Amino acid sequence: MRTPRIEIDLSKITHNVRNLTQLFGSKGIGIVGVTKGVCGDPKIANLYLNSGIKIIGDSRIANFRRMQEAGIQAPFLLLRLPSLSEIESVVKYTDISLNSEVKVISEISRVASSNNAKHKIILMVELGDLREGIMPSDLDEVVKEVVELPGVALSGLGANLACIGGIKPDDRNMNQLSEIAQSIEDKYGLKLEFVSVGNSSIYLWVESAADVGKINNARLGESLLLGGKDLDGIGIPGLYKDAFTLVAEVIESREKPSVPFGEVVVDAFGDIPKFEDRGQIRRIILGVGRQDVLFSGLTPRLNIEILAASSDHLIADAKEVDLKVGAEVEFDVDYGAMLAAMTSPYVVKKYINEE
Ligand SMILES: *Cc1c(COP(=O)(O)O)cnc(C)c1O
């Protein structure tokens, strides 16, 4: 088989999706299945839709186009705030978007109106994480303007947590969002289809919350794909953390010193490299590098240790493991490594356990 490749176990992802749609569903929360970590992979979008998810979320227009060209039909939700320069595509390829700027929403309204379309707007509220969102005290001003725009429908409020600021979703900020949603509904006499929260870290709150208030939508990617493997250090119980496997091939395996010899300048990336002296080691080179994957996000399944990586090579100490040229080595991936491998054109995608 060709290497490097990423093996995607569809039955493990299906298990994760069914498990979370059931748990969230039991609390009245629908899931937006996020595909941005897998480059809008149509097979995974399809799996989501066949396992209880109704809406697909992604951050890139190119990914929505890819899914639509593959025949995926679902409401598409744009996660990253739309750029003013891409509004034609936003209206063409998506149905719903997260927003915080009136200037952008006005442009969406203008383009949608001229296409006789109505685009759904979810207004993002800042709850403390300090990525996208309108400060609660400024929200009323924005709502007042948005409800007057003809090409858009104010369909919900949303919030994003545990992203830039690392702020945890808790009763305080979640109740605040519910209360704001209630007051907007009361004041403007409308029903908000979505009170939407993300990202995967929301699991910790949803799982333990006695009352989720008006929260009825969660945008999840990592927890569906990788079982929330970094959540609270242990991940979500009962979910697979290893649905993705990066496979690389040994292209050199030799006994060598553990410390470079000769005069030290800088490495290929402009850094002065440091190596611990372990004496002679079995040093292996794998045919995978920074153009393929984020090597800091790889965990070998064998007891070997990654030492360094260049654009095209990964160097490891094979320790006691007998790895000869041609051997395949498997790695667990974290979100960053999965994202890079799924995006790199050099990494073969292999689907396993397809139903
Ligand atoms: C990426 C993203 C999500 C999903 O995040 P995960 O950590 O993959 O669950 C949710 N909401 C927004 C706005 C995002 O950009």
CSV table of C-alpha atoms and ligand atoms in Angstrom, one decimal:
chain,number,residue,atom,x,y,z
A,1,MET,CA,0.0,0.0,0.0
A,2,ARG,CA,1.2,3.5,-0.7
A,3,THR,CA,2.5,5.6,2.1
A,4,PRO,CA,2.2,8.0,3.8
A,5,ARG,CA,-1.5,7.4,4.2
A,6,ILE,CA,-4.2,8.2,6.7
A,7,GLU,CA,-6.6,5.4,7.5
A,8,ILE,CA,-10.1,6.5,8.4
A,9,ASP,CA,-12.2,4.0,10.3
A,10,LEU,CA,-15.7,4.9,9.3
A,11,SER,CA,-17.4,2.5,11.7
A,12,LYS,CA,-15.6,4.1,14.7
A,13,ILE,CA,-16.7,7.5,13.6
A,14,THR,CA,-20.2,6.3,13.2
A,15,HIS,CA,-20.1,4.9,16.7
A,16,ASN,CA,-19.0,8.3,18.0
A,17,VAL,CA,-21.6,10.2,16.1
A,18,ARG,CA,-24.5,7.9,17.2
A,19,ASN,CA,-23.4,8.1,20.8
A,20,LEU,CA,-23.2,11.9,20.8
A,21,THR,CA,-26.4,12.5,18.8
A,22,GLN,CA,-28.2,10.3,21.4
A,23,LEU,CA,-26.7,12.1,24.4
A,24,PHE,CA,-27.2,15.6,23.1
A,25,GLY,CA,-30.6,14.6,21.6
A,26,SER,CA,-31.8,13.5,25.1
A,27,LYS,CA,-31.2,17.0,26.2
A,28,GLY,CA,-33.0,18.6,23.3
A,29,ILE,CA,-29.8,19.6,21.5
A,30,GLY,CA,-29.2,19.0,17.8
A,31,ILE,CA,-25.7,18.6,16.4
A,32,VAL,CA,-24.1,20.5,13.6
A,33,GLY,CA,-21.5,18.0,12.2
A,34,VAL,CA,-18.3,19.9,11.5
A,35,THR,CA,-16.2,18.7,8.6
A,36,LYS,CA,-13.4,21.4,8.5
A,37,GLY,CA,-11.0,19.1,10.3
A,38,VAL,CA,-11.3,16.6,7.4
A,39,CYS,CA,-11.2,19.1,4.5
A,40,GLY,CA,-14.9,18.8,3.9
A,41,ASP,CA,-14.6,15.0,3.1
A,42,PRO,CA,-17.8,14.0,1.4
A,43,LYS,CA,-17.7,10.4,2.8
A,44,ILE,CA,-17.6,11.8,6.4
A,45,ALA,CA,-20.3,14.3,5.7
A,46,ASN,CA,-22.4,11.5,4.3
A,47,LEU,CA,-21.7,9.4,7.4
A,48,TYR,CA,-22.8,12.3,9.7
A,49,LEU,CA,-26.0,12.6,7.8
A,50,ASN,CA,-26.7,8.9,7.9
A,51,SER,CA,-26.1,8.7,11.7
A,52,GLY,CA,-28.5,11.3,13.0
A,53,ILE,CA,-27.0,14.7,12.1
A,54,LYS,CA,-29.0,17.1,10.1
A,55,ILE,CA,-26.7,20.1,9.5
A,56,ILE,CA,-23.2,20.2,8.1
A,57,GLY,CA,-20.8,22.9,9.3
A,58,ASP,CA,-17.5,24.0,7.8
A,59,SER,CA,-15.3,27.1,7.8
A,60,ARG,CA,-14.3,27.1,4.1
A,61,ILE,CA,-16.4,27.7,0.9
A,62,ALA,CA,-14.1,25.4,-1.0
A,63,ASN,CA,-15.1,22.5,1.3
A,64,PHE,CA,-18.8,23.2,0.8
A,65,ARG,CA,-18.3,23.2,-2.9
A,66,ARG,CA,-16.4,19.9,-2.7
A,67,MET,CA,-19.3,18.3,-0.7
A,68,GLN,CA,-22.0,19.7,-3.0
A,69,GLU,CA,-20.1,18.5,-6.1
A,70,ALA,CA,-20.1,15.1,-4.5
A,71,GLY,CA,-23.9,15.2,-4.2
A,72,ILE,CA,-24.2,15.9,-0.4
A,73,GLN,CA,-27.5,17.5,0.3
A,74,ALA,CA,-28.1,19.2,3.7
A,75,PRO,CA,-28.3,22.6,5.2
A,76,PHE,CA,-24.8,24.0,5.2
A,77,LEU,CA,-23.6,26.3,8.0
A,78,LEU,CA,-20.6,28.5,7.5
A,79,LEU,CA,-18.6,28.6,10.8
A,80,ARG,CA,-16.0,31.2,10.1
A,81,LEU,CA,-17.3,34.8,9.9
A,82,PRO,CA,-17.8,35.5,6.2
A,83,SER,CA,-15.3,37.8,4.5
A,84,LEU,CA,-16.8,40.8,2.7
A,85,SER,CA,-15.0,39.6,-0.4
A,86,GLU,CA,-16.7,36.2,-0.5
A,87,ILE,CA,-20.4,37.1,0.0
A,88,GLU,CA,-21.5,35.9,-3.5
A,89,SER,CA,-20.1,32.4,-2.6
A,90,VAL,CA,-21.5,32.5,0.9
A,91,VAL,CA,-25.0,32.9,-0.5
A,92,LYS,CA,-24.5,30.4,-3.3
A,93,TYR,CA,-22.9,27.6,-1.3
A,94,THR,CA,-24.3,28.0,2.3
A,95,ASP,CA,-27.7,28.4,3.9
A,96,ILE,CA,-26.7,29.6,7.3
A,97,SER,CA,-23.8,31.6,8.6
A,98,LEU,CA,-22.4,32.8,11.9
A,99,ASN,CA,-22.0,36.6,11.9
A,100,SER,CA,-21.0,39.5,14.0
A,101,GLU,CA,-20.7,42.5,11.6
A,102,VAL,CA,-23.7,44.5,10.3
A,103,LYS,CA,-21.7,45.6,7.2
A,104,VAL,CA,-21.3,41.9,6.2
A,105,ILE,CA,-24.9,40.9,7.0
A,106,SER,CA,-26.1,43.9,4.9
A,107,GLU,CA,-24.1,42.6,2.0
A,108,ILE,CA,-25.4,39.1,2.5
A,109,SER,CA,-28.9,40.6,2.5
A,110,ARG,CA,-28.2,42.5,-0.7
A,111,VAL,CA,-26.8,39.5,-2.6
A,112,ALA,CA,-29.5,37.1,-1.3
A,113,SER,CA,-32.3,39.5,-2.2
A,114,SER,CA,-31.1,39.8,-5.7
A,115,ASN,CA,-31.2,36.0,-5.9
A,116,ASN,CA,-34.6,35.9,-4.3
A,117,ALA,CA,-33.1,33.9,-1.5
A,118,LYS,CA,-33.2,34.2,2.3
A,119,HIS,CA,-30.0,33.4,4.1
A,120,LYS,CA,-30.2,32.5,7.8
A,121,ILE,CA,-28.1,34.5,10.2
A,122,ILE,CA,-26.9,33.3,13.6
A,123,LEU,CA,-25.5,36.3,15.5
A,124,MET,CA,-22.5,35.4,17.6
A,125,VAL,CA,-22.4,36.7,21.2
A,126,GLU,CA,-19.2,37.3,23.1
A,127,LEU,CA,-19.2,35.3,26.3
A,128,GLY,CA,-15.6,35.8,27.3
A,129,ASP,CA,-13.5,33.6,25.1
A,130,LEU,CA,-12.7,36.6,22.9
A,131,ARG,CA,-12.8,35.2,19.4
A,132,GLU,CA,-15.9,36.2,17.4
A,133,GLY,CA,-19.0,37.8,18.9
A,134,ILE,CA,-20.9,40.9,19.7
A,135,MET,CA,-20.5,42.2,23.3
A,136,PRO,CA,-23.9,41.5,25.0
A,137,SER,CA,-24.4,45.3,25.7
A,138,ASP,CA,-24.1,46.0,21.9
A,139,LEU,CA,-26.4,43.1,20.7
A,140,ASP,CA,-29.7,45.0,20.8
A,141,GLU,CA,-28.4,47.6,18.4
A,142,VAL,CA,-27.3,44.9,15.9
A,143,VAL,CA,-30.6,42.9,16.2
A,144,LYS,CA,-32.6,46.1,15.5
A,145,GLU,CA,-30.7,46.5,12.2
A,146,VAL,CA,-30.7,42.9,11.1
A,147,VAL,CA,-34.4,42.2,11.5
A,148,GLU,CA,-35.0,45.0,9.0
A,149,LEU,CA,-32.9,43.5,6.3
A,150,PRO,CA,-34.9,41.8,3.5
A,151,GLY,CA,-32.5,39.0,2.3
A,152,VAL,CA,-31.7,37.5,5.7
A,153,ALA,CA,-33.6,35.9,8.5
A,154,LEU,CA,-32.4,36.2,12.1
A,155,SER,CA,-32.5,32.5,13.0
A,156,GLY,CA,-30.4,32.4,16.1
A,157,LEU,CA,-27.8,33.3,18.5
A,158,GLY,CA,-24.5,31.5,19.0
A,159,ALA,CA,-21.4,31.5,21.1
A,160,ASN,CA,-18.0,30.0,20.8
A,161,LEU,CA,-16.0,29.0,23.9
A,162,ALA,CA,-12.7,27.2,24.8
A,163,CYS,CA,-11.1,28.3,21.6
A,164,ILE,CA,-8.8,31.4,21.8
A,165,GLY,CA,-9.3,32.3,25.4
A,166,GLY,CA,-9.7,28.8,26.8
A,167,ILE,CA,-12.8,29.8,28.6
A,168,LYS,CA,-14.9,26.9,29.8
A,169,PRO,CA,-18.6,26.6,29.1
A,170,ASP,CA,-20.4,26.7,32.5
A,171,ASP,CA,-23.8,27.4,34.0
A,172,ARG,CA,-23.0,31.0,34.2
A,173,ASN,CA,-22.1,31.7,30.6
A,174,MET,CA,-24.6,29.2,29.2
A,175,ASN,CA,-27.4,30.6,31.2
A,176,GLN,CA,-26.4,34.1,30.1
A,177,LEU,CA,-26.8,33.0,26.5
A,178,SER,CA,-30.2,31.5,27.2
A,179,GLU,CA,-31.4,34.7,28.9
A,180,ILE,CA,-30.2,36.9,26.1
A,181,ALA,CA,-32.0,34.6,23.6
A,182,GLN,CA,-35.2,34.8,25.7
A,183,SER,CA,-35.0,38.6,25.9
A,184,ILE,CA,-34.5,39.0,22.1
A,185,GLU,CA,-37.4,36.7,21.4
A,186,ASP,CA,-39.7,38.6,23.8
A,187,LYS,CA,-38.6,42.1,22.6
A,188,TYR,CA,-38.8,41.3,18.8
A,189,GLY,CA,-41.7,38.8,18.9
A,190,LEU,CA,-39.7,36.2,17.1
A,191,LYS,CA,-38.8,32.5,17.6
A,192,LEU,CA,-35.1,31.8,17.3
A,193,GLU,CA,-34.5,28.5,15.5
A,194,PHE,CA,-31.0,28.1,16.9
A,195,VAL,CA,-29.3,28.8,20.2
A,196,SER,CA,-26.0,27.4,19.2
A,197,VAL,CA,-22.9,26.6,21.1
A,198,GLY,CA,-19.4,25.2,20.3
A,199,ASN,CA,-17.0,23.7,20.2
A,200,SER,CA,-16.5,20.1,21.3
A,201,SER,CA,-15.6,21.2,24.8
A,202,ILE,CA,-19.3,21.9,25.3
A,203,TYR,CA,-19.6,18.2,26.0
A,204,LEU,CA,-18.3,18.7,29.5
A,205,TRP,CA,-21.1,21.1,30.3
A,206,VAL,CA,-23.9,19.3,28.4
A,207,GLU,CA,-23.1,16.0,30.0
A,208,SER,CA,-23.5,17.3,33.5
A,209,ALA,CA,-26.0,20.1,33.1
A,210,ALA,CA,-29.3,19.6,34.9
A,211,ASP,CA,-31.0,22.1,32.7
A,212,VAL,CA,-29.6,23.3,29.3
A,213,GLY,CA,-32.1,26.2,29.2
A,214,LYS,CA,-32.7,27.4,25.6
A,215,ILE,CA,-29.5,25.9,24.2
A,216,ASN,CA,-30.7,23.6,21.3
A,217,ASN,CA,-27.8,23.3,19.0
A,218,ALA,CA,-24.1,22.3,19.3
A,219,ARG,CA,-21.4,22.6,16.7
A,220,LEU,CA,-19.1,19.6,17.0
A,221,GLY,CA,-16.1,18.3,15.0
A,222,GLU,CA,-13.3,17.0,17.2
A,223,SER,CA,-15.5,15.0,19.5
A,224,LEU,CA,-17.2,13.2,16.6
A,225,LEU,CA,-13.9,12.4,14.8
A,226,LEU,CA,-11.5,11.9,17.7
A,227,GLY,CA,-13.7,11.3,20.7
A,228,GLY,CA,-12.8,14.6,22.4
A,229,LYS,CA,-9.4,13.0,23.1
A,230,ASP,CA,-7.9,16.0,24.7
A,231,LEU,CA,-11.0,17.0,26.8
A,232,ASP,CA,-10.1,17.0,30.5
A,233,GLY,CA,-7.1,15.0,29.6
A,234,ILE,CA,-9.1,11.8,29.1
A,235,GLY,CA,-11.6,12.4,26.4
A,236,ILE,CA,-15.2,11.3,26.2
A,237,PRO,CA,-15.8,7.9,27.8
A,238,GLY,CA,-17.0,5.2,25.4
A,239,LEU,CA,-15.9,7.0,22.3
A,240,TYR,CA,-13.1,6.0,19.9
A,241,LYS,CA,-10.1,8.2,20.0
A,242,ASP,CA,-8.3,6.3,17.3
A,243,ALA,CA,-10.6,6.4,14.2
A,244,PHE,CA,-7.7,8.0,12.3
A,245,THR,CA,-4.3,6.3,11.8
A,246,LEU,CA,-1.3,7.9,10.1
A,247,VAL,CA,0.8,5.2,8.5
A,248,ALA,CA,4.4,6.0,7.4
A,249,GLU,CA,7.1,3.8,6.0
A,250,VAL,CA,10.7,3.2,7.1
A,251,ILE,CA,13.1,4.4,4.4
A,252,GLU,CA,16.4,4.1,6.5
A,253,SER,CA,17.1,2.1,9.6
A,254,ARG,CA,20.7,2.2,10.9
A,255,GLU,CA,22.8,2.2,14.1
A,256,LYS,CA,24.0,5.8,14.4
A,257,PRO,CA,25.1,8.3,17.1
A,258,SER,CA,22.3,10.2,18.9
A,259,VAL,CA,24.1,13.5,18.6
A,260,PRO,CA,25.1,15.2,15.3
A,261,PHE,CA,28.8,15.4,14.7
A,262,GLY,CA,30.7,18.4,13.1
A,263,GLU,CA,30.3,22.1,13.5
A,264,VAL,CA,26.7,23.2,14.4
A,265,VAL,CA,25.0,25.9,12.3
A,266,VAL,CA,21.2,26.0,11.9
A,267,ASP,CA,18.8,23.3,10.8
A,268,ALA,CA,16.5,23.5,7.7
A,269,PHE,CA,14.1,25.7,9.7
A,270,GLY,CA,16.6,28.2,11.0
A,271,ASP,CA,16.7,26.8,14.5
A,272,ILE,CA,19.8,25.5,16.4
A,273,PRO,CA,18.8,21.9,17.1
A,274,LYS,CA,19.4,20.2,20.4
A,275,PHE,CA,19.8,16.4,20.8
A,276,GLU,CA,20.1,14.4,24.0
A,277,ASP,CA,23.2,12.1,24.0
A,278,ARG,CA,21.9,8.5,24.3
A,279,GLY,CA,25.0,6.9,22.8
A,280,GLN,CA,24.5,4.8,19.7
A,281,ILE,CA,20.8,4.3,18.8
A,282,ARG,CA,18.8,2.6,16.0
A,283,ARG,CA,17.8,5.7,14.1
A,284,ILE,CA,15.0,5.3,11.6
A,285,ILE,CA,13.8,7.7,9.0
A,286,LEU,CA,10.2,7.6,7.9
A,287,GLY,CA,9.0,8.9,4.6
A,288,VAL,CA,6.7,11.5,6.0
A,289,GLY,CA,7.4,15.1,6.9
A,290,ARG,CA,6.1,18.6,7.6
A,291,GLN,CA,4.4,18.8,4.1
A,292,ASP,CA,2.2,15.9,5.1
A,293,VAL,CA,1.4,16.2,8.8
A,294,LEU,CA,1.9,18.2,12.0
A,295,PHE,CA,4.5,15.9,13.5
A,296,SER,CA,4.1,17.3,17.1
A,297,GLY,CA,0.6,15.9,16.9
A,298,LEU,CA,1.7,12.3,16.3
A,299,THR,CA,1.9,9.6,18.9
A,300,PRO,CA,3.5,6.3,17.8
A,301,ARG,CA,1.6,3.2,18.6
A,302,LEU,CA,4.9,1.3,19.1
A,303,ASN,CA,7.4,2.2,21.8
A,304,ILE,CA,9.6,4.4,19.6
A,305,GLU,CA,10.3,8.1,20.0
A,306,ILE,CA,10.0,10.9,17.4
A,307,LEU,CA,13.2,13.0,17.5
A,308,ALA,CA,12.9,15.5,14.7
A,309,ALA,CA,11.2,16.2,11.4
A,310,SER,CA,12.1,18.1,8.1
A,311,SER,CA,9.8,18.8,5.2
A,312,ASP,CA,10.0,15.2,4.0
A,313,HIS,CA,11.5,13.1,6.8
A,314,LEU,CA,10.6,12.1,10.3
A,315,ILE,CA,13.5,10.8,12.4
A,316,ALA,CA,12.8,8.5,15.3
A,317,ASP,CA,14.7,6.5,17.9
A,318,ALA,CA,13.5,2.9,17.3
A,319,LYS,CA,14.6,1.9,20.8
A,320,GLU,CA,14.1,-1.9,21.2
A,321,VAL,CA,11.7,-2.2,18.2
A,322,ASP,CA,13.0,-4.1,15.2
A,323,LEU,CA,12.1,-1.8,12.3
A,324,LYS,CA,13.6,-2.6,8.9
A,325,VAL,CA,13.4,-0.7,5.7
A,326,GLY,CA,9.9,-1.1,4.3
A,327,ALA,CA,8.2,-1.6,7.6
A,328,GLU,CA,5.0,0.4,8.2
A,329,VAL,CA,4.7,2.5,11.4
A,330,GLU,CA,1.3,3.6,12.8
A,331,PHE,CA,0.6,6.8,14.7
A,332,ASP,CA,-2.4,8.2,16.6
A,333,VAL,CA,-3.2,11.8,15.5
A,334,ASP,CA,-4.4,14.8,17.4
A,335,TYR,CA,-6.7,17.4,15.7
A,336,GLY,CA,-3.8,19.3,14.2
A,337,ALA,CA,-2.2,16.3,12.7
A,338,MET,CA,-5.5,15.0,11.4
A,339,LEU,CA,-6.2,18.4,9.8
A,340,ALA,CA,-2.8,18.5,8.1
A,341,ALA,CA,-2.9,15.0,6.9
A,342,MET,CA,-6.5,15.3,5.5
A,343,THR,CA,-5.5,18.5,3.8
A,344,SER,CA,-2.1,17.4,2.3
A,345,PRO,CA,-2.4,16.2,-1.3
A,346,TYR,CA,0.6,13.9,-0.5
A,347,VAL,CA,-1.2,11.8,2.0
A,348,VAL,CA,-3.3,9.0,0.6
A,349,LYS,CA,-6.8,8.7,2.2
A,350,LYS,CA,-7.9,5.1,2.9
A,351,TYR,CA,-11.3,4.4,4.3
A,352,ILE,CA,-11.7,1.2,6.3
A,353,ASN,CA,-14.8,-0.6,7.8
A,354,GLU,CA,-17.2,1.2,5.5
A,355,GLU,CA,-20.7,-0.1,6.1
B,1,LIG,C1,-14.4,24.6,14.4
B,1,LIG,C2,-15.6,25.2,15.1
B,1,LIG,C3,-16.4,24.4,15.8
B,1,LIG,C4,-16.1,22.9,16.1
B,1,LIG,O1,-15.0,22.8,16.8
B,1,LIG,P1,-14.5,21.3,17.3
B,1,LIG,O2,-13.4,21.6,18.3
B,1,LIG,O3,-13.9,20.6,16.1
B,1,LIG,O4,-15.6,20.6,17.9
B,1,LIG,C5,-17.6,25.0,16.3
B,1,LIG,N1,-17.8,26.3,16.2
B,1,LIG,C6,-17.1,27.1,15.4
B,1,LIG,C7,-17.4,28.5,15.3
B,1,LIG,C8,-15.9,26.6,14.9
B,1,LIG,O5,-15.1,27.4,14.1
